[in-house]
Coordinates of C-alpha atoms in Angstrom, one line a residue:
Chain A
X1 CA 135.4 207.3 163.7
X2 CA 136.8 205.0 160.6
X3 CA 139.9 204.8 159.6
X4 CA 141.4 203.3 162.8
X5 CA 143.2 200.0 162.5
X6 CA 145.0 198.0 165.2
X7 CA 147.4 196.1 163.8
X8 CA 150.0 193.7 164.9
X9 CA 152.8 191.8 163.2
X10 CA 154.7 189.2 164.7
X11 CA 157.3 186.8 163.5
X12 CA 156.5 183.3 163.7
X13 CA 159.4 181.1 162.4
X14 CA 159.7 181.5 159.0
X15 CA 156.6 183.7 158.4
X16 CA 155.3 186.6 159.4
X17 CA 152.1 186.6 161.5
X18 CA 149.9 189.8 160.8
X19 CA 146.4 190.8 163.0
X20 CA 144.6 193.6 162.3
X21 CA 141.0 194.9 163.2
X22 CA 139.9 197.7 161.3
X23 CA 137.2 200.0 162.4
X24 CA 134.2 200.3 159.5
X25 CA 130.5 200.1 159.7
X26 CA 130.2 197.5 156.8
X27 CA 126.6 198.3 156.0
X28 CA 125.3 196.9 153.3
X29 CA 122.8 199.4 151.8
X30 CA 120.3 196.7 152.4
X31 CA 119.2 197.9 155.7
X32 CA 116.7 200.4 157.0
X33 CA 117.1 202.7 160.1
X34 CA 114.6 203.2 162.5
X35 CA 112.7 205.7 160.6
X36 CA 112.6 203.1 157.7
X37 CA 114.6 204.8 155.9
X38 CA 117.5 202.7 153.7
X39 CA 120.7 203.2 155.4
X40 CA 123.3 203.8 152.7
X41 CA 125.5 201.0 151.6
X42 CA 129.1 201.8 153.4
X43 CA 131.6 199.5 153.0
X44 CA 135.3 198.4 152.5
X45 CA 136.1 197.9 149.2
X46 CA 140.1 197.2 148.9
X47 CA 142.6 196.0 151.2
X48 CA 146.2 195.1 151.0
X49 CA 148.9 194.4 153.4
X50 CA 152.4 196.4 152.4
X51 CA 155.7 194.6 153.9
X52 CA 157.7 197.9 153.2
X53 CA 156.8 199.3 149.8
X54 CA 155.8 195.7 148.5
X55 CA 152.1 194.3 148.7
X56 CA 151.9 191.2 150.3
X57 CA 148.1 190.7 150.3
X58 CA 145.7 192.5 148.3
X59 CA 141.8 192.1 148.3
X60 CA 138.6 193.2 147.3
X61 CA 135.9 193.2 149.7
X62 CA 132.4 193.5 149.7
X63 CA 129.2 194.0 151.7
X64 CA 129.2 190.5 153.3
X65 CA 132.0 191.0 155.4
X66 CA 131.4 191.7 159.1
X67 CA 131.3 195.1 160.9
X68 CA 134.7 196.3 162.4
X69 CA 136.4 193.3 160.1
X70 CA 139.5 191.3 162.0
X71 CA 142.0 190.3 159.0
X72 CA 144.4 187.9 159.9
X73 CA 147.5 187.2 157.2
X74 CA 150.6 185.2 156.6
X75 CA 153.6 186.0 154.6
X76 CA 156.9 185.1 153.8
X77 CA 160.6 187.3 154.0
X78 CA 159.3 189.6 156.5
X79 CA 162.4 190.1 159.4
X80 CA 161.9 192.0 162.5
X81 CA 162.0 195.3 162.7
X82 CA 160.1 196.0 159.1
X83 CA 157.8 198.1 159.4
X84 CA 154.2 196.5 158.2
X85 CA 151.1 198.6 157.0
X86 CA 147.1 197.6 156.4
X87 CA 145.4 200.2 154.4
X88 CA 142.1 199.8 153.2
X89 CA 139.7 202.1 150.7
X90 CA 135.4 202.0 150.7
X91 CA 133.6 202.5 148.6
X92 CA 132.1 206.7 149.6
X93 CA 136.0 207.3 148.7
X94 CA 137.3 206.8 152.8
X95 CA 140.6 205.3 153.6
X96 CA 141.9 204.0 156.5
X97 CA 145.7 202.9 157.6
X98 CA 147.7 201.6 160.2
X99 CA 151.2 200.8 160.6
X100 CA 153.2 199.0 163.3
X101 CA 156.5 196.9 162.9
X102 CA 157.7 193.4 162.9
X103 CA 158.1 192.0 166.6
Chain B
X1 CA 97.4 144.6 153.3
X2 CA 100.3 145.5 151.2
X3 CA 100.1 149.1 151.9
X4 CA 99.3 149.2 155.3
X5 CA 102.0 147.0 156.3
X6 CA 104.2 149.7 153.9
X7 CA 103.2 152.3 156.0
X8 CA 103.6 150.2 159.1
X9 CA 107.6 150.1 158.1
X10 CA 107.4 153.9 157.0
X11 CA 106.1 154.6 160.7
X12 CA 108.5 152.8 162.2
X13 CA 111.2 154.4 160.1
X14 CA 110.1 157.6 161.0
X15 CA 109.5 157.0 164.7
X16 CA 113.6 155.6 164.7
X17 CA 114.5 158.4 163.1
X18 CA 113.0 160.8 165.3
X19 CA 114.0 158.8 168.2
X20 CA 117.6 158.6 167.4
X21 CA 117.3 162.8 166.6
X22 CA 115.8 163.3 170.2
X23 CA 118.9 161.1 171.7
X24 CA 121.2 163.7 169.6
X25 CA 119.4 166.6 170.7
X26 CA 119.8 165.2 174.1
X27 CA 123.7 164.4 173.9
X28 CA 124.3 167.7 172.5
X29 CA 125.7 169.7 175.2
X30 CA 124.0 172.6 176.8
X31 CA 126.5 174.8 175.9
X32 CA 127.7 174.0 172.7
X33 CA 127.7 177.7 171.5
X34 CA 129.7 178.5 174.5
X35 CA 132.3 176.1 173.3
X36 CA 132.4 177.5 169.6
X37 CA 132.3 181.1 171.3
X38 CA 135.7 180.1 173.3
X39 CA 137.0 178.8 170.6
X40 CA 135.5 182.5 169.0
X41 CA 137.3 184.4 171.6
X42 CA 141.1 182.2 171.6
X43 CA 141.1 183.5 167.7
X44 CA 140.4 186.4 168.4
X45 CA 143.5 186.6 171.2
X46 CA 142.8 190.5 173.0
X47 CA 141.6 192.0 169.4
X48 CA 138.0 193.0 171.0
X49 CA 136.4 195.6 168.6
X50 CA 135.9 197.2 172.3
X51 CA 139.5 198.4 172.2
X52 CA 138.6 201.5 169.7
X53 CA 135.6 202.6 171.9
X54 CA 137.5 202.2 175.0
X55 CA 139.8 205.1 173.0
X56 CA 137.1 206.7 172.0
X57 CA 136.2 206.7 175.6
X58 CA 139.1 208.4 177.2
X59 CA 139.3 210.9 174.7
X60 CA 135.7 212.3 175.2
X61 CA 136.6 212.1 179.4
X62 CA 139.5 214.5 178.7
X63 CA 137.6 216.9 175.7
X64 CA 136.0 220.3 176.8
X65 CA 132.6 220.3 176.5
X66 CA 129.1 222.3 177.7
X67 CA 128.5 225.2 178.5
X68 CA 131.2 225.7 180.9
X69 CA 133.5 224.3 178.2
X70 CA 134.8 221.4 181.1
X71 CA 136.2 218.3 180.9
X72 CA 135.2 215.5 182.9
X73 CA 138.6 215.3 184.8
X74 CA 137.2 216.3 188.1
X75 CA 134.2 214.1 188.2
X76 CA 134.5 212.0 191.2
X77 CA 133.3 208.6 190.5
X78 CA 133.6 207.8 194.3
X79 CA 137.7 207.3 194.6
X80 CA 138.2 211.3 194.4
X81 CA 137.4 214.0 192.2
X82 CA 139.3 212.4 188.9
X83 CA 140.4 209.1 189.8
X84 CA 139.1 206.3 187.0
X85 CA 141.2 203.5 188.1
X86 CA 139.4 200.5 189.9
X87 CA 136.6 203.3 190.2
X88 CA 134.3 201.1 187.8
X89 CA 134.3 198.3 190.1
X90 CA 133.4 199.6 193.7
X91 CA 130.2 201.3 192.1
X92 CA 126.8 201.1 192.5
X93 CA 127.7 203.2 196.2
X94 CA 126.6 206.2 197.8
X95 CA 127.2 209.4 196.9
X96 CA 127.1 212.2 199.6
X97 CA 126.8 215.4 197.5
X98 CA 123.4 214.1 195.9
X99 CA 122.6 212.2 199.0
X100 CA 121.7 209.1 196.4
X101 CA 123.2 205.9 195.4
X102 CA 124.4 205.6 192.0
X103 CA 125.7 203.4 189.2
X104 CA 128.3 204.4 186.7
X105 CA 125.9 206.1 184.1
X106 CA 124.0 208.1 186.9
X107 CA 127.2 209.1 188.3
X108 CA 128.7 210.6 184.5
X109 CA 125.2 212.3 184.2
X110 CA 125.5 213.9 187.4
X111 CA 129.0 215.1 186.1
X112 CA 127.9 216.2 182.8
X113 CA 125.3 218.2 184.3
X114 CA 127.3 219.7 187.1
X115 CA 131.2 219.9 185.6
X116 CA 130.2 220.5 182.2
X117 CA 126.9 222.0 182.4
X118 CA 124.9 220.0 180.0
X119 CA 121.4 219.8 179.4
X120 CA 120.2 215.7 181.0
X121 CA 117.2 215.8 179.3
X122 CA 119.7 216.2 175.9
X123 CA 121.8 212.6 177.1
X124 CA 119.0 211.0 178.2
X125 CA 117.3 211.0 175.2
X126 CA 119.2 208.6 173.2
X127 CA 122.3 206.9 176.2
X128 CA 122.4 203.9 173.9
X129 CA 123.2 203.4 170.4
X130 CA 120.7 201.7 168.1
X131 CA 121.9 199.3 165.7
X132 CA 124.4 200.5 162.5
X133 CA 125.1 203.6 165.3
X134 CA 129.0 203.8 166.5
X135 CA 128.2 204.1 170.1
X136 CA 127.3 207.3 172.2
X137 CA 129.8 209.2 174.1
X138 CA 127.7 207.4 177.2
X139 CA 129.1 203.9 176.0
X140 CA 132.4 204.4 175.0
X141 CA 132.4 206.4 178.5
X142 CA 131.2 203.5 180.5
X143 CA 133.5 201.3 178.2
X144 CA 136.9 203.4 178.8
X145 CA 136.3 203.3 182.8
X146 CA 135.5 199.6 182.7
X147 CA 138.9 198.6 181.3
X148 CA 140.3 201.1 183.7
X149 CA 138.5 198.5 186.3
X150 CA 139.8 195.1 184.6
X151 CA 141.3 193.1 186.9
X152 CA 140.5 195.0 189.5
X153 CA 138.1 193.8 192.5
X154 CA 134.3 193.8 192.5
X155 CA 134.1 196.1 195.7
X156 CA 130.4 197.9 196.1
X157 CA 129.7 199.2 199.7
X158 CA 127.5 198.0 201.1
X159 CA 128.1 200.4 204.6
X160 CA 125.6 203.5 204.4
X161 CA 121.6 202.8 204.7
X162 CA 120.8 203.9 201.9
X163 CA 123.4 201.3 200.0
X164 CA 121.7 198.2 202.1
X165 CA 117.8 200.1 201.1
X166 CA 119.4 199.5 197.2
X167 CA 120.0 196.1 197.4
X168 CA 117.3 195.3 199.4
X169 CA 115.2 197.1 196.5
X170 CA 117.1 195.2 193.7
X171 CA 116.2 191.8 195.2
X172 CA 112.5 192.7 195.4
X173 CA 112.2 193.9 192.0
X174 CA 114.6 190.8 190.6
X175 CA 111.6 188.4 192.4
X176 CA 109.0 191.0 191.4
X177 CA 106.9 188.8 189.0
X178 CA 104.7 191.3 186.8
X179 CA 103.4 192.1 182.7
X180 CA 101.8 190.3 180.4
X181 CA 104.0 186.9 180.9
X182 CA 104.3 187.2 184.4
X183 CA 107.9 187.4 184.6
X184 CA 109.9 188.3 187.3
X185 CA 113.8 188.7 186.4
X186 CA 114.5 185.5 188.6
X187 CA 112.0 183.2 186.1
X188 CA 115.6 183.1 183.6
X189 CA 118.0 184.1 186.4
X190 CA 118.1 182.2 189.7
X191 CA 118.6 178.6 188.5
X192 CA 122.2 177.1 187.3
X193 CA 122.4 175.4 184.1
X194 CA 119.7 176.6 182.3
X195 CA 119.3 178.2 178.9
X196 CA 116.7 180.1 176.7
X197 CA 117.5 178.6 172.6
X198 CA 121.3 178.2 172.8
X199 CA 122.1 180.7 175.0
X200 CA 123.1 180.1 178.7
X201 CA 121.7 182.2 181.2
X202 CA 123.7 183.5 184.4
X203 CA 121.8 182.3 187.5
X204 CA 122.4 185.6 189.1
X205 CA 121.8 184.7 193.0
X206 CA 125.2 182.3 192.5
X207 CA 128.7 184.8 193.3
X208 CA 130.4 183.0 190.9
X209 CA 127.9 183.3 188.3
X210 CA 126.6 186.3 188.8
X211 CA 130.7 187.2 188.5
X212 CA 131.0 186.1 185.1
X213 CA 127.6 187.9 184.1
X214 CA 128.6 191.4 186.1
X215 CA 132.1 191.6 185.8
X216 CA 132.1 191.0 181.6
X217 CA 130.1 193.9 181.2
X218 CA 130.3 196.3 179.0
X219 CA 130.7 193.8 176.3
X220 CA 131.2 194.0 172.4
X221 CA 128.1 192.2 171.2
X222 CA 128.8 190.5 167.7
X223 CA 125.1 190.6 166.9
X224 CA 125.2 194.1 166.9
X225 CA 128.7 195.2 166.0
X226 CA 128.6 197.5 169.2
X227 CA 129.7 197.5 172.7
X228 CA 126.9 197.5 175.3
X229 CA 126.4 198.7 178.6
X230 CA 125.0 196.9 181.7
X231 CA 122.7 199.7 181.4
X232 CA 121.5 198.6 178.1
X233 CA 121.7 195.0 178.8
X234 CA 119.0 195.8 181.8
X235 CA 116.9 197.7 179.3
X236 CA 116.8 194.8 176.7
X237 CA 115.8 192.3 179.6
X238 CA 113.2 194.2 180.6
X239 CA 112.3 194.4 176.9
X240 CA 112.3 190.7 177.2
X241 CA 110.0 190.4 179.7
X242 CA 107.2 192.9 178.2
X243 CA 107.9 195.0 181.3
X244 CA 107.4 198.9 180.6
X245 CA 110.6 200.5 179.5
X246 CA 113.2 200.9 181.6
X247 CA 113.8 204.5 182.0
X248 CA 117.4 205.5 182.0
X249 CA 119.2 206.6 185.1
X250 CA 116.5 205.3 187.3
X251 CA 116.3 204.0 190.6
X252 CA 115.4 200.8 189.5
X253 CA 118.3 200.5 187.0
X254 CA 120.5 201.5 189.7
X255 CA 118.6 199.1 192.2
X256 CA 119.1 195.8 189.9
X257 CA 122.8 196.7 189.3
X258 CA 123.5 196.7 193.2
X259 CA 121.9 193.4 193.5
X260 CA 124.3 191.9 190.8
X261 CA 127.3 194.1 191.6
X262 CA 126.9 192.6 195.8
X263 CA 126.3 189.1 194.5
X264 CA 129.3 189.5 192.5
X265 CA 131.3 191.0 195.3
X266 CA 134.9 189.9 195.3
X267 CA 135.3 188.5 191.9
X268 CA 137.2 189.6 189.2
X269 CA 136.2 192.7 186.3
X270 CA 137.1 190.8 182.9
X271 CA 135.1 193.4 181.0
X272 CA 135.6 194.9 178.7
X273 CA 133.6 191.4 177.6
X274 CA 133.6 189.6 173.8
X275 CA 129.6 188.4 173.3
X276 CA 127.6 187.0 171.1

């Protein structure tokens, strides 16, 4: 079941303090199953973390991160209230998004 | 002369060398993974990975399935038909409509079978995930009625013959030295402060001990990217110990989790637990 993210954003003085876990496999296409046969490569490609419309964060992942990856970021000019979104893209085409607001 | 008193001073090198390594090995505490793990589990705050199977599992407790097209709602899981709170934490007990004792996993089969009216041989062929899997409807199951247990009690009866017969089974076969290594489970399990590599072992015949071991399962294991089961965790010891497989939903399965459930009787459920 990708495409789940938990997600929280809190403010933290004068920055914004946003946790989110995504649910993904990660597998690197280096792997075989039981059967020995390769297990095909599956994993998040592009991140970013929206304040509104506005990126924040953006990245480009790749094989070597972890299973079910925890992303923790910091931003500026965030108030309460905002509404914060992760959303992420792999690379068979899947997306995944989640959305909470600034506490 | 010149050369042997050359490698008299290489020796002697060496032999500080390795003796000031042994006193590091030595000072090195025995649980220094456990420290980096707290430290692990403060960063991570309450985001376990476990929380999306624990979803997972409440949606597949409320979704028609089998050939009666039931959900598991009525299931009695030894509070009433339907009640999941704190039901997770007075299990292994008796159960009088199949006259047996049972553990969580028996006790969801029984329902699946008899609510839903699905095929056990089907479940019991695969209960547990292997690695790169996203967890069997067992798990996230076993996982979602867990954290329906944090906090709560560890409360098994211990009242009906056939409960005391369980235990009493489950300490034989947790002394029961057997296979190729002559292992019993108590060779890694009934001594405090012990470890196998880095990794602490529970001493299992201690309450408090056997509380921190019992009460954090299911657990999201790291390793594996996947929440595991106590179930599994028995499987993978026996594993361990070169003992025939474990079959699932057996009475020795059920047997070793009464004797860790009535050690740990009256401590706390933390699961579901953040592992290695």
């Amino acid at each position: 079941m990708a495409g789940r993210i938990k997600i929280r954003a809190q403010k933290k003085g004068e920055l914004i303090e946003v946790k989110a876990l995504m649910r993904h496999p990660m597998e690197t296409g280096m792997r075989k199953d039981q059967a020995g046969e390769p297990i095909p490569a599956h994993f998040i490609t592009e991140v970013a973390v929206l304040h509104g419309d506005q990126a924040v964060m953006q990245a480009h992942w790749g094989a070597a991160v972890s299973a079910n990856p925890f992303l923790g970021v910091r931003f500026q000019g965030g108030e309460a209230g905002d509404v914060v979104r992760v959303v992420w893209t792999d690379n068979q085409g899947g997306t995944g998004e989640g959305e909470t607001t600034i506490r | 002369m010149r050369r042997q008193s050359d490698d008299a001073i290489t020796w002697q090198l060496l032999v500080t060398i390795i003796t000031r390594w042994c006193l590091v090995l030595l000072v090195v505490p025995a649980w220094a993974d456990e420290g980096i793990f707290d430290q692990y589990r403060d960063l991570m705050g309450d985001d376990n990975p476990a929380i999306f199977v624990i979803d997972e599992g409440e949606e597949f407790w409320y979704q028609s399935q089998g050939a009666r097209g039931a959900t598991l709602e009525a299931c009695d899981l030894g509070l009433g038909a339907g009640v999941t709170r704190g039901a997770y934490a007075q299990l292994p007990r008796y159960f009088a409509d199949t006259d047996r004792v049972m553990d969580i996993e028996t006790r969801l089969m029984y329902c699946m079978e008899t609510l839903q009216g699905r095929d056990r041989a089907v479940i019991a062929t695969k209960p547990y995930s292997v690695r790169g899997d996203f967890g069997t409807e067992l798990e996230a199951l076993v996982t979602w009625l867990a954290a329906e247990s944090e906090g709560a009690t560890i409360a098994p009866e211990q009242v009906h013959p056939k409960e005391r017969a369980m235990y009493a089974l489950g300490e034989e076969i947790f002394f029961y030295r057997a296979g190729p290594h002559d292992f019993s489970c108590a060779t890694c399990h009934e001594q405090s402060n012990k470890r196998i590599r880095l990794q602490q072992l529970p001493n299992l015949t201690d309450h408090t001990e056997a509380t921190d071991a019992y009460g954090s399962w299911p657990a999201y294991r790291m390793s594996e990217g996947l929440v595991r089961t106590m179930g599994w965790r028995l499987q993978d010891c026996f594993r361990q110990q070169r003992w025939p497989e474990l079959t699932f939903g057996s009475e020795v399965g059920v047997a070793l989790q009464t004797y860790m459930a009535v050690n740990a009787a009256g401590g706390i459920m933390t699961a579901p637990g953040l592992k290695r």
